[in-house]
Short mmCIF file of N, CA and C in Angstrom, two decimals:
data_model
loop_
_atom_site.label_atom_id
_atom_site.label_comp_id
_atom_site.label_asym_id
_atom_site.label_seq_id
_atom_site.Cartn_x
_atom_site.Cartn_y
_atom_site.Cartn_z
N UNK A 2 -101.38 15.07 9.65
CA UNK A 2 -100.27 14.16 9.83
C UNK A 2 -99.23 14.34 8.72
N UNK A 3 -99.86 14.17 7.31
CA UNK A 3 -98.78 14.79 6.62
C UNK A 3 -97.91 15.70 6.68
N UNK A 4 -98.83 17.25 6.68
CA UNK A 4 -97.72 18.09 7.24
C UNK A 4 -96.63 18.34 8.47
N UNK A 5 -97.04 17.74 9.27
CA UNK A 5 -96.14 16.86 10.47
C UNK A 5 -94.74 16.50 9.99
N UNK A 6 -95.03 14.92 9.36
CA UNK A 6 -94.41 14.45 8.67
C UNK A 6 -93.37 15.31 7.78
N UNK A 7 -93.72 15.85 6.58
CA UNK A 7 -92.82 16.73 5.82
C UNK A 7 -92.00 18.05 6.99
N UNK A 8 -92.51 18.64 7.32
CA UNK A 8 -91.74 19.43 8.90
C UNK A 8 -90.97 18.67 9.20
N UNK A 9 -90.89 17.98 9.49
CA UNK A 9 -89.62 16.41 10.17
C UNK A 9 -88.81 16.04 9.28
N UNK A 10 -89.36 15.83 8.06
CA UNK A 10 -88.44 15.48 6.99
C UNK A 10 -87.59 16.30 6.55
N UNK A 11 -88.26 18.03 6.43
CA UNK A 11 -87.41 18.86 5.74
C UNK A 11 -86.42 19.32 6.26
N UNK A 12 -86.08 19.22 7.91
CA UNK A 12 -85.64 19.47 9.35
C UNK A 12 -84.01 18.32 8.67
N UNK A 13 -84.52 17.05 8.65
CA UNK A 13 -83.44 16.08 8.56
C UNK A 13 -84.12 14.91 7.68
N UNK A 14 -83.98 14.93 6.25
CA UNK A 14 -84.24 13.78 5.63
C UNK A 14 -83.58 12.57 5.60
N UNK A 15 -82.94 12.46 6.50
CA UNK A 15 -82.08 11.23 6.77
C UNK A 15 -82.92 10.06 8.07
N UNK A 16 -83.86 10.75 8.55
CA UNK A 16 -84.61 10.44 9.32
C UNK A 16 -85.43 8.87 9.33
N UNK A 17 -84.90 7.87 10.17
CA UNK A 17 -85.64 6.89 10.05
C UNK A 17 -87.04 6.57 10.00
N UNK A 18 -87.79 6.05 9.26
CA UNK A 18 -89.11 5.63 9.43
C UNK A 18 -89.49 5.38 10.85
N UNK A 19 -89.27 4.46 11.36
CA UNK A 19 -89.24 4.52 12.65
C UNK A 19 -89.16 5.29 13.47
N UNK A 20 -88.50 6.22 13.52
CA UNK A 20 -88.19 7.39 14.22
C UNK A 20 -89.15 8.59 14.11
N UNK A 21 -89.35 8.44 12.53
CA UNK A 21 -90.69 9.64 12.32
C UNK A 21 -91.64 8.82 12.99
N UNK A 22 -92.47 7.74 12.52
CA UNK A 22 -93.53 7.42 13.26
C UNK A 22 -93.81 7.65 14.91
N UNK A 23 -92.59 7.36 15.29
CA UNK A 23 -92.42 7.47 17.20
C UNK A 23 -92.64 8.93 17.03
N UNK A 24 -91.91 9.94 16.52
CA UNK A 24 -92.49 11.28 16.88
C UNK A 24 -93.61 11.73 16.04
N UNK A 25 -94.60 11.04 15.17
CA UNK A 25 -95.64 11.70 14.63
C UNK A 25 -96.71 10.93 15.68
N UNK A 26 -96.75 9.62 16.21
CA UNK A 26 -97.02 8.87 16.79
C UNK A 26 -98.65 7.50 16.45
N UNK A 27 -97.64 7.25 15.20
CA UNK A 27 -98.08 6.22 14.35
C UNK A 27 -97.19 5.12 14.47
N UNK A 28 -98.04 4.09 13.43
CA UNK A 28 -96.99 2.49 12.91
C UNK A 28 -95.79 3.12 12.21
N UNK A 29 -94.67 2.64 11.91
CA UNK A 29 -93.84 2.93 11.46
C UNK A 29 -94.43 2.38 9.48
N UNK A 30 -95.29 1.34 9.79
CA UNK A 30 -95.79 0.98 8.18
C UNK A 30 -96.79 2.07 7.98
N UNK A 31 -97.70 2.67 8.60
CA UNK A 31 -98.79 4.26 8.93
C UNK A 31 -97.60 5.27 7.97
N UNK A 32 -96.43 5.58 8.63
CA UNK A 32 -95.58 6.57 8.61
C UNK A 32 -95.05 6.14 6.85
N UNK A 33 -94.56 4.57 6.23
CA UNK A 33 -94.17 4.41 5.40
C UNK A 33 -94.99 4.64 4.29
N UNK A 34 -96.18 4.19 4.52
CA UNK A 34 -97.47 4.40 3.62
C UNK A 34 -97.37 6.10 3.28
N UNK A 35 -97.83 7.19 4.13
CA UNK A 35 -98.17 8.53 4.10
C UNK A 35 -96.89 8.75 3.24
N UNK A 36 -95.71 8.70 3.41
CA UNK A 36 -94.14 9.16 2.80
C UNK A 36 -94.21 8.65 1.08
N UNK A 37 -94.22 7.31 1.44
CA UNK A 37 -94.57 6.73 -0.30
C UNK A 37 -95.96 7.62 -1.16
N UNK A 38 -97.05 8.00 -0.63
CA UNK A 38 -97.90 8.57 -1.22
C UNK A 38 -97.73 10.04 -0.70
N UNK A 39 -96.62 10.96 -0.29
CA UNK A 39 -96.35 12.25 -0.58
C UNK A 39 -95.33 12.01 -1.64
N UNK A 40 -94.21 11.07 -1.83
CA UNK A 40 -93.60 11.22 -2.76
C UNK A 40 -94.36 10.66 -4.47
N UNK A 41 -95.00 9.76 -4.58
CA UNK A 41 -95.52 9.50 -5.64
C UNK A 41 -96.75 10.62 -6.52
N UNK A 42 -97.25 11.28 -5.26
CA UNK A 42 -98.19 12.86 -5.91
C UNK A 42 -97.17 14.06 -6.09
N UNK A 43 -96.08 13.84 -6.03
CA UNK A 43 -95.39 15.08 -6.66
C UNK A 43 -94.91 16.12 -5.11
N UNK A 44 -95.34 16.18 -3.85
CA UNK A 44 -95.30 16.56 -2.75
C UNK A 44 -93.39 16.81 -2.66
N UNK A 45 -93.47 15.13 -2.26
CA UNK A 45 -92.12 14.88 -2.28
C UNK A 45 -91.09 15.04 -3.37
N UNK A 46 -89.89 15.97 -3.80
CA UNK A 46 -89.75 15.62 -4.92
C UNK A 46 -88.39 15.12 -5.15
N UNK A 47 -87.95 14.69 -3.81
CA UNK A 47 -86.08 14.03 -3.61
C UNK A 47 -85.70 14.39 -2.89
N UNK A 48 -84.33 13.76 -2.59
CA UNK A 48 -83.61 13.73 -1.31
C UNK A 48 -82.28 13.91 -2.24
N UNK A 49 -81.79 15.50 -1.54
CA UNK A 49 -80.35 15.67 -1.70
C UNK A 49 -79.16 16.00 -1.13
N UNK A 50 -77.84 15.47 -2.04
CA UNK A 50 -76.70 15.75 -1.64
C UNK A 50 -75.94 16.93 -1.43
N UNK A 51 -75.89 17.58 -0.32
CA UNK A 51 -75.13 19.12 -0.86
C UNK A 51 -74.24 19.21 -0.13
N UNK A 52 -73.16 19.12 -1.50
CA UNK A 52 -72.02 19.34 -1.54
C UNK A 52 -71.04 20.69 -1.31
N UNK A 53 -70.26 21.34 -0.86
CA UNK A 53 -69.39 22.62 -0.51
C UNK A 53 -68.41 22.34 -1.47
N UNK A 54 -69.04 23.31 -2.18
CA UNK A 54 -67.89 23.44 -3.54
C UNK A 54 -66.69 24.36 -3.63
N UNK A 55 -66.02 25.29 -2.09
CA UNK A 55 -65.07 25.66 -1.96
C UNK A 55 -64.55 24.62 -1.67
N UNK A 56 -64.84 23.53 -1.19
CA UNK A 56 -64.16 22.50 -0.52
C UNK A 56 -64.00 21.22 -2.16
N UNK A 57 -64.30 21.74 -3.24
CA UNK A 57 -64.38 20.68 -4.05
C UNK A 57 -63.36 21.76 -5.24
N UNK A 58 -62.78 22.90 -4.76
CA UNK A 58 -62.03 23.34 -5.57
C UNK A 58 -62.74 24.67 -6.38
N UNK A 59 -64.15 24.80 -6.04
CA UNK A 59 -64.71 26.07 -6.56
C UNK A 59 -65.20 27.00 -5.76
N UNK A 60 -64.39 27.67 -5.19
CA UNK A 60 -64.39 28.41 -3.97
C UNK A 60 -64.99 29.85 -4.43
N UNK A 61 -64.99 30.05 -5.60
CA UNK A 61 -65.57 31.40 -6.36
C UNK A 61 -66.84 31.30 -6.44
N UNK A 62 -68.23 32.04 -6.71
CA UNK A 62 -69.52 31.64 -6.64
C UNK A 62 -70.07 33.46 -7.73
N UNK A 63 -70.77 33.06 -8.12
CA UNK A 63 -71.74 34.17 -9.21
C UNK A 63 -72.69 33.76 -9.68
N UNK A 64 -73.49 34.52 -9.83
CA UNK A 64 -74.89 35.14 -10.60
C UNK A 64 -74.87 35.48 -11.71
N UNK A 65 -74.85 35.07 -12.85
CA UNK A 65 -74.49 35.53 -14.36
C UNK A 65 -76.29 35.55 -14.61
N UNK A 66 -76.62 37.21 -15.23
CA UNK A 66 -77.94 37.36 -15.70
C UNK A 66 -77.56 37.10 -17.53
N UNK A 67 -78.37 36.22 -17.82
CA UNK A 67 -78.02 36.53 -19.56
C UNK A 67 -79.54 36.68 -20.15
N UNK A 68 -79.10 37.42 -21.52
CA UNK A 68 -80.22 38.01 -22.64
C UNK A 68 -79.79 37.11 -23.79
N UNK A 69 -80.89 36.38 -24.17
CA UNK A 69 -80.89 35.57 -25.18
C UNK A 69 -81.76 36.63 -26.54
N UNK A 70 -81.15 36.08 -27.32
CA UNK A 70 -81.81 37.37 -28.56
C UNK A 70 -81.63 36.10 -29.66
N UNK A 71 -82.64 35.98 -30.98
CA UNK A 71 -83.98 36.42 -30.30
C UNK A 71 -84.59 35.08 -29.21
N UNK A 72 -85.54 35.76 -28.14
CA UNK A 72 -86.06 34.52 -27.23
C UNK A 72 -87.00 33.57 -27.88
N UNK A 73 -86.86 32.89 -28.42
CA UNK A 73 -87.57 31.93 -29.01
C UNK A 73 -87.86 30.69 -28.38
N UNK A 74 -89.12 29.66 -28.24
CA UNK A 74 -88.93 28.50 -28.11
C UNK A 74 -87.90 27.54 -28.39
N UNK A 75 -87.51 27.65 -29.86
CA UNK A 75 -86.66 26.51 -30.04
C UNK A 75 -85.23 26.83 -29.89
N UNK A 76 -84.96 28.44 -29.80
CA UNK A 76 -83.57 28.42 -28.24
C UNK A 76 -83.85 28.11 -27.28
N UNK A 77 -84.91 28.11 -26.33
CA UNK A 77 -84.90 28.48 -25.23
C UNK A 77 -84.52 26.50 -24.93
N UNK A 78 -85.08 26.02 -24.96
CA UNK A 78 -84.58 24.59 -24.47
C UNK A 78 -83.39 24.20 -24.76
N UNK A 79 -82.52 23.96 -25.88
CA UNK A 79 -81.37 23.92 -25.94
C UNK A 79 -80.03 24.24 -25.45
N UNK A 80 -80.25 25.23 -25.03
CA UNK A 80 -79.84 26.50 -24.31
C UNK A 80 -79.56 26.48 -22.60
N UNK A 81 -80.83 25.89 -22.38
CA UNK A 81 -81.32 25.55 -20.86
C UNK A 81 -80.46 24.20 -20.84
N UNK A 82 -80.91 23.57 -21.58
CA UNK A 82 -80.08 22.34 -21.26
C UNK A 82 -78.37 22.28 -21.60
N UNK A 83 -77.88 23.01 -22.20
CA UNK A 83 -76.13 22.96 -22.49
C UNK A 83 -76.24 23.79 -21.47
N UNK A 84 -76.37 24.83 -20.45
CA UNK A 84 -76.38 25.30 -19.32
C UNK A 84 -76.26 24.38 -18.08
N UNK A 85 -77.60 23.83 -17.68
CA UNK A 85 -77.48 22.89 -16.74
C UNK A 85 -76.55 21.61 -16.84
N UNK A 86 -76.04 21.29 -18.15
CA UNK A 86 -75.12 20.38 -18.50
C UNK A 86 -73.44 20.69 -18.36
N UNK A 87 -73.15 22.13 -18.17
CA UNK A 87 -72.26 22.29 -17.14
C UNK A 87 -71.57 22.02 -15.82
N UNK A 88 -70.72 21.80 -15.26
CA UNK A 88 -70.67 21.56 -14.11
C UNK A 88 -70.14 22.78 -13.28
N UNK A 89 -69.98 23.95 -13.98
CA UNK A 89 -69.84 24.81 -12.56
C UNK A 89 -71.04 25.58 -12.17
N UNK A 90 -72.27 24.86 -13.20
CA UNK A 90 -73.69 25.47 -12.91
C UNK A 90 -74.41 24.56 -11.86
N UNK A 91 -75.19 25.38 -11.43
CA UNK A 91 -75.84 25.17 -9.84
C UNK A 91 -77.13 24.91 -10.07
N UNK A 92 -77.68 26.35 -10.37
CA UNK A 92 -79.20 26.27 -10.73
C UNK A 92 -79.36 27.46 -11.83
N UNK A 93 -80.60 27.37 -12.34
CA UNK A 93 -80.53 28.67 -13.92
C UNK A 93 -82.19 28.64 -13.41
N UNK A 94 -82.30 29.80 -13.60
CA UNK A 94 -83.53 30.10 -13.25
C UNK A 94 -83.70 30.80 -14.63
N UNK A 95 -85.41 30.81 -14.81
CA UNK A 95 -85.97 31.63 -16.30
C UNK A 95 -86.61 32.78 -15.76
N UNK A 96 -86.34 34.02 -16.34
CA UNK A 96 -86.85 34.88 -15.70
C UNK A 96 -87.41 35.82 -16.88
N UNK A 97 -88.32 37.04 -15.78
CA UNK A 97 -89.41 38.05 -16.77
C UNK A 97 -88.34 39.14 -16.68
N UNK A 98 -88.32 40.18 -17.12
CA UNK A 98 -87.47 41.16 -17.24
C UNK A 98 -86.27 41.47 -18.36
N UNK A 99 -85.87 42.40 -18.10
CA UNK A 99 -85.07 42.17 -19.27
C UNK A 99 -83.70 41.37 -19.78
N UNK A 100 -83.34 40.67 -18.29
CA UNK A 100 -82.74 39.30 -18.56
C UNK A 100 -83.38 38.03 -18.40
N UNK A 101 -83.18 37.34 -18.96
CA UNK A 101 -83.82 36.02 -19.72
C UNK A 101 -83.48 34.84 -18.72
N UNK A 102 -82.56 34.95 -18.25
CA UNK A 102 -81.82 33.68 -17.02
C UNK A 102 -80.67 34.31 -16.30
N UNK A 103 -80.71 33.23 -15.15
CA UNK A 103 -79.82 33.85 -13.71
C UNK A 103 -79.08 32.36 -13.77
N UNK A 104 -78.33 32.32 -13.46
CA UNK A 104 -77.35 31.20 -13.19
C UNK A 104 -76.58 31.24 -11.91
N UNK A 105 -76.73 30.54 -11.64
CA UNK A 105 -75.73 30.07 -10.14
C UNK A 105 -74.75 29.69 -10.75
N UNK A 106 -73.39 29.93 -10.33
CA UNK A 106 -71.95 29.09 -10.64
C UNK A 106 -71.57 29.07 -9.71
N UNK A 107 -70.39 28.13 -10.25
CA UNK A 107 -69.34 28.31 -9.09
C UNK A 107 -67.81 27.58 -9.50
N UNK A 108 -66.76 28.55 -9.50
CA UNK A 108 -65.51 28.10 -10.46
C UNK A 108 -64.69 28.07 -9.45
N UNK A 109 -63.50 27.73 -10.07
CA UNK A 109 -62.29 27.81 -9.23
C UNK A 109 -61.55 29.46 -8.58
N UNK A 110 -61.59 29.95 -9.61
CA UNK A 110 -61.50 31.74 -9.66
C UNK A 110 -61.41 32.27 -10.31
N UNK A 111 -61.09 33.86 -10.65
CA UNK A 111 -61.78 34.62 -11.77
C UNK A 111 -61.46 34.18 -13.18
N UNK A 112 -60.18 33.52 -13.10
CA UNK A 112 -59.61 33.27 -14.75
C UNK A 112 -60.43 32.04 -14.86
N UNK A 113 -61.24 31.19 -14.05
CA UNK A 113 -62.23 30.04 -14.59
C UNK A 113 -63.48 30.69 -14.97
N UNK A 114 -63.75 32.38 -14.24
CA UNK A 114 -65.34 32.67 -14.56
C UNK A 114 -64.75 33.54 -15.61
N UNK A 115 -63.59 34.00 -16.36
CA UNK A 115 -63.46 34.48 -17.49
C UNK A 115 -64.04 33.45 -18.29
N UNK A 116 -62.89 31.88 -18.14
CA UNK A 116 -63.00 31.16 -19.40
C UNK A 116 -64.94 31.21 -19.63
N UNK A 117 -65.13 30.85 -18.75
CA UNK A 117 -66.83 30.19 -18.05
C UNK A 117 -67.41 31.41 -19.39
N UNK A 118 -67.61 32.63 -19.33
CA UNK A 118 -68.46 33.50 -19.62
C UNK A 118 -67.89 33.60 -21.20
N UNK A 119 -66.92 33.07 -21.61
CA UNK A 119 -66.36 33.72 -22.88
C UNK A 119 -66.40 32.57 -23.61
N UNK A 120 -66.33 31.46 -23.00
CA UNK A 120 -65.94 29.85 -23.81
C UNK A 120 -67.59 29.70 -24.14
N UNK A 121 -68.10 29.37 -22.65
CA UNK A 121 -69.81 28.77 -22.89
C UNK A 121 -71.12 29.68 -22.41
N UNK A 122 -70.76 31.20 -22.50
CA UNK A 122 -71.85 31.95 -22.57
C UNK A 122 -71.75 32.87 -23.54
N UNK A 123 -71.17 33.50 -23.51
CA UNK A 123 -70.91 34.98 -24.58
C UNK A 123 -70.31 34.48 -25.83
N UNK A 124 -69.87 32.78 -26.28
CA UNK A 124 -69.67 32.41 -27.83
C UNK A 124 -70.80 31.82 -28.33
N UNK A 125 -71.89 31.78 -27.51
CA UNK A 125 -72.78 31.50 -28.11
C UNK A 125 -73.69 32.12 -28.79
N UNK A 126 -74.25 32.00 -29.71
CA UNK A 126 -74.88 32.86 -31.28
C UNK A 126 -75.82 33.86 -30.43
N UNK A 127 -77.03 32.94 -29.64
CA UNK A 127 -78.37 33.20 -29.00
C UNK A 127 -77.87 34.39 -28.17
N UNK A 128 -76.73 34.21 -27.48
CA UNK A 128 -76.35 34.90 -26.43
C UNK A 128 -76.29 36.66 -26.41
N UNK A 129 -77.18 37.36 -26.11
CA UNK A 129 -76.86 38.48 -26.02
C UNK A 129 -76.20 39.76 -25.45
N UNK A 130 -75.75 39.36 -24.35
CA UNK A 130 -75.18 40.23 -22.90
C UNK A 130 -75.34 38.94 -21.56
N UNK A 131 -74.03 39.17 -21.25
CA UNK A 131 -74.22 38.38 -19.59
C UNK A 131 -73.75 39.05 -18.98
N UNK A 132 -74.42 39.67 -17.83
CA UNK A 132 -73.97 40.56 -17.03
C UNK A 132 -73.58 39.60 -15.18
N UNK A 133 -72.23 39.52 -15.10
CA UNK A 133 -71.66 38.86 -14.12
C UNK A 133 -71.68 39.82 -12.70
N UNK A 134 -72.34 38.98 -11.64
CA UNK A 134 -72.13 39.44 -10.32
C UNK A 134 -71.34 38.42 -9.05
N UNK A 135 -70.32 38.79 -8.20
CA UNK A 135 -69.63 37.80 -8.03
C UNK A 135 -70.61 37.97 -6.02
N UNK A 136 -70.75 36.26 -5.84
CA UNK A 136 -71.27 36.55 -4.51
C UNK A 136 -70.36 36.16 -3.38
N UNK A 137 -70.27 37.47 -2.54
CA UNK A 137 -69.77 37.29 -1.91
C UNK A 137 -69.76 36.56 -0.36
N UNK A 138 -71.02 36.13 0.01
CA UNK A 138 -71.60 35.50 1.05
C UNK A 138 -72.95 34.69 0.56
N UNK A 139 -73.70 33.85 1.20
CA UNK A 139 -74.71 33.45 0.64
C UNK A 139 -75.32 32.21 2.25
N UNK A 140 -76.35 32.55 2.52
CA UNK A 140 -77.29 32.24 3.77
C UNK A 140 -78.43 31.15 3.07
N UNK A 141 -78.28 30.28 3.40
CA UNK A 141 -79.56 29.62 3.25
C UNK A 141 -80.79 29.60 4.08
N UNK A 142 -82.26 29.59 3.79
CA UNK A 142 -83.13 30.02 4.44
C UNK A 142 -83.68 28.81 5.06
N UNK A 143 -84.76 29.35 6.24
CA UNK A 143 -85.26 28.38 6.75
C UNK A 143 -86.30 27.74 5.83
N UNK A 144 -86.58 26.34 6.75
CA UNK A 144 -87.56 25.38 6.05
C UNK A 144 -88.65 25.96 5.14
N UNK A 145 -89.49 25.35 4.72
CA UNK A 145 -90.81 26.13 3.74
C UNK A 145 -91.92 26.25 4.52
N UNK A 146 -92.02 25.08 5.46
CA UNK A 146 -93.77 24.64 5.88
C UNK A 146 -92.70 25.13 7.21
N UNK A 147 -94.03 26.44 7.46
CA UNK A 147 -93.76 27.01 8.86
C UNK A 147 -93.74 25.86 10.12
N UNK A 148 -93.15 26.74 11.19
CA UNK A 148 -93.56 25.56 12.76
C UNK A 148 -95.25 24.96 12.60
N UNK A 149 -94.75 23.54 13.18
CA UNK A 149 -95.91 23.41 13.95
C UNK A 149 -97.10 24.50 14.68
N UNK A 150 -97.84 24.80 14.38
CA UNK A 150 -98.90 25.43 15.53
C UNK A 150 -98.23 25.32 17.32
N UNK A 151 -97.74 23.95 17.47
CA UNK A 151 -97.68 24.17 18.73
C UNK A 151 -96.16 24.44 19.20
N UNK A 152 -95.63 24.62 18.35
CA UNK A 152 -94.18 24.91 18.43
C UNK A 152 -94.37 26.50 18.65
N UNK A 153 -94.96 27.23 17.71
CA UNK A 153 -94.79 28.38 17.90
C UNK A 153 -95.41 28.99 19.28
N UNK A 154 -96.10 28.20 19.74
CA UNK A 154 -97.02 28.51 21.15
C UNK A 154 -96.11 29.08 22.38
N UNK A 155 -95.15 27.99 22.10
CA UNK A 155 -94.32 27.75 22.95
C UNK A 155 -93.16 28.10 23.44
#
């Protein structure tokens, strides 16, 4: 039933209680119970807003890989956090290889991903090389928790 549930949710989290229960085919308090205890074990981990940021004035989008030198613990958090404390940052991923983090942006256009890379990546001490890739399309994938069993039957 859970996984039911989350399939439905991840489909359209806007989804009434009520509405899930009628299609999982429980109480709608059955349906509230299971949701409150996927979100309180960590299962669930929020409900978000996503926003189109060509439409909010940052119509430009990149991948900035950066090398932090040296990688240390007590850069590495600081670092992470004046990153994500940006706003033309998206997501920063930590990575193995020989760059250290990937960054999602997204600016207005190239003279914002100049300032972007020269103001709050490349003046920073830690900072060793950011190597900028600009994206030119970008697809979002399907859900996580495959079909139903009986969906795919069918």
């Amino acid at each position: 039933m859970d996984l039911h549930l989350l399939r439905l949710l991840q489909n359209d989290a806007r989804t009434t209680y009520r509405d899930l229960a009628a299609q999982v085919g429980v109480a709608p308090s059955t349906c509230l119970d299971r949701v409150t205890r996927l979100r309180r074990s960590g299962v669930i981990l929020g409900h978000r807003l996503e926003l189109d940021p060509a439409k909010l004035g940052r119509g430009l989008q990149a991948l900035l890989s950066v090398q932090v030198r040296p990688h240390r613990r007590e850069l590495v958090g600081p670092f992470v956090e004046r990153i994500r404390a940006l706003p033309e940052s998206l997501t920063v991923f930590h990575l193995t290889g020989p760059d250290d983090y990937l960054v999602h942006v997204a600016v207005a256009d190239m003279a914002d991903l100049q300032r972007l890379v020269l103001d709050e990546f490349t003046s920073q001490r830690e900072v060793a090389r950011v190597e900028t890739r600009l994206i030119f399309q970008r697809w979002d994938c399907g859900p996580m928790l495959p079909p139903s069993p009986s969906a795919q039957s069918g």
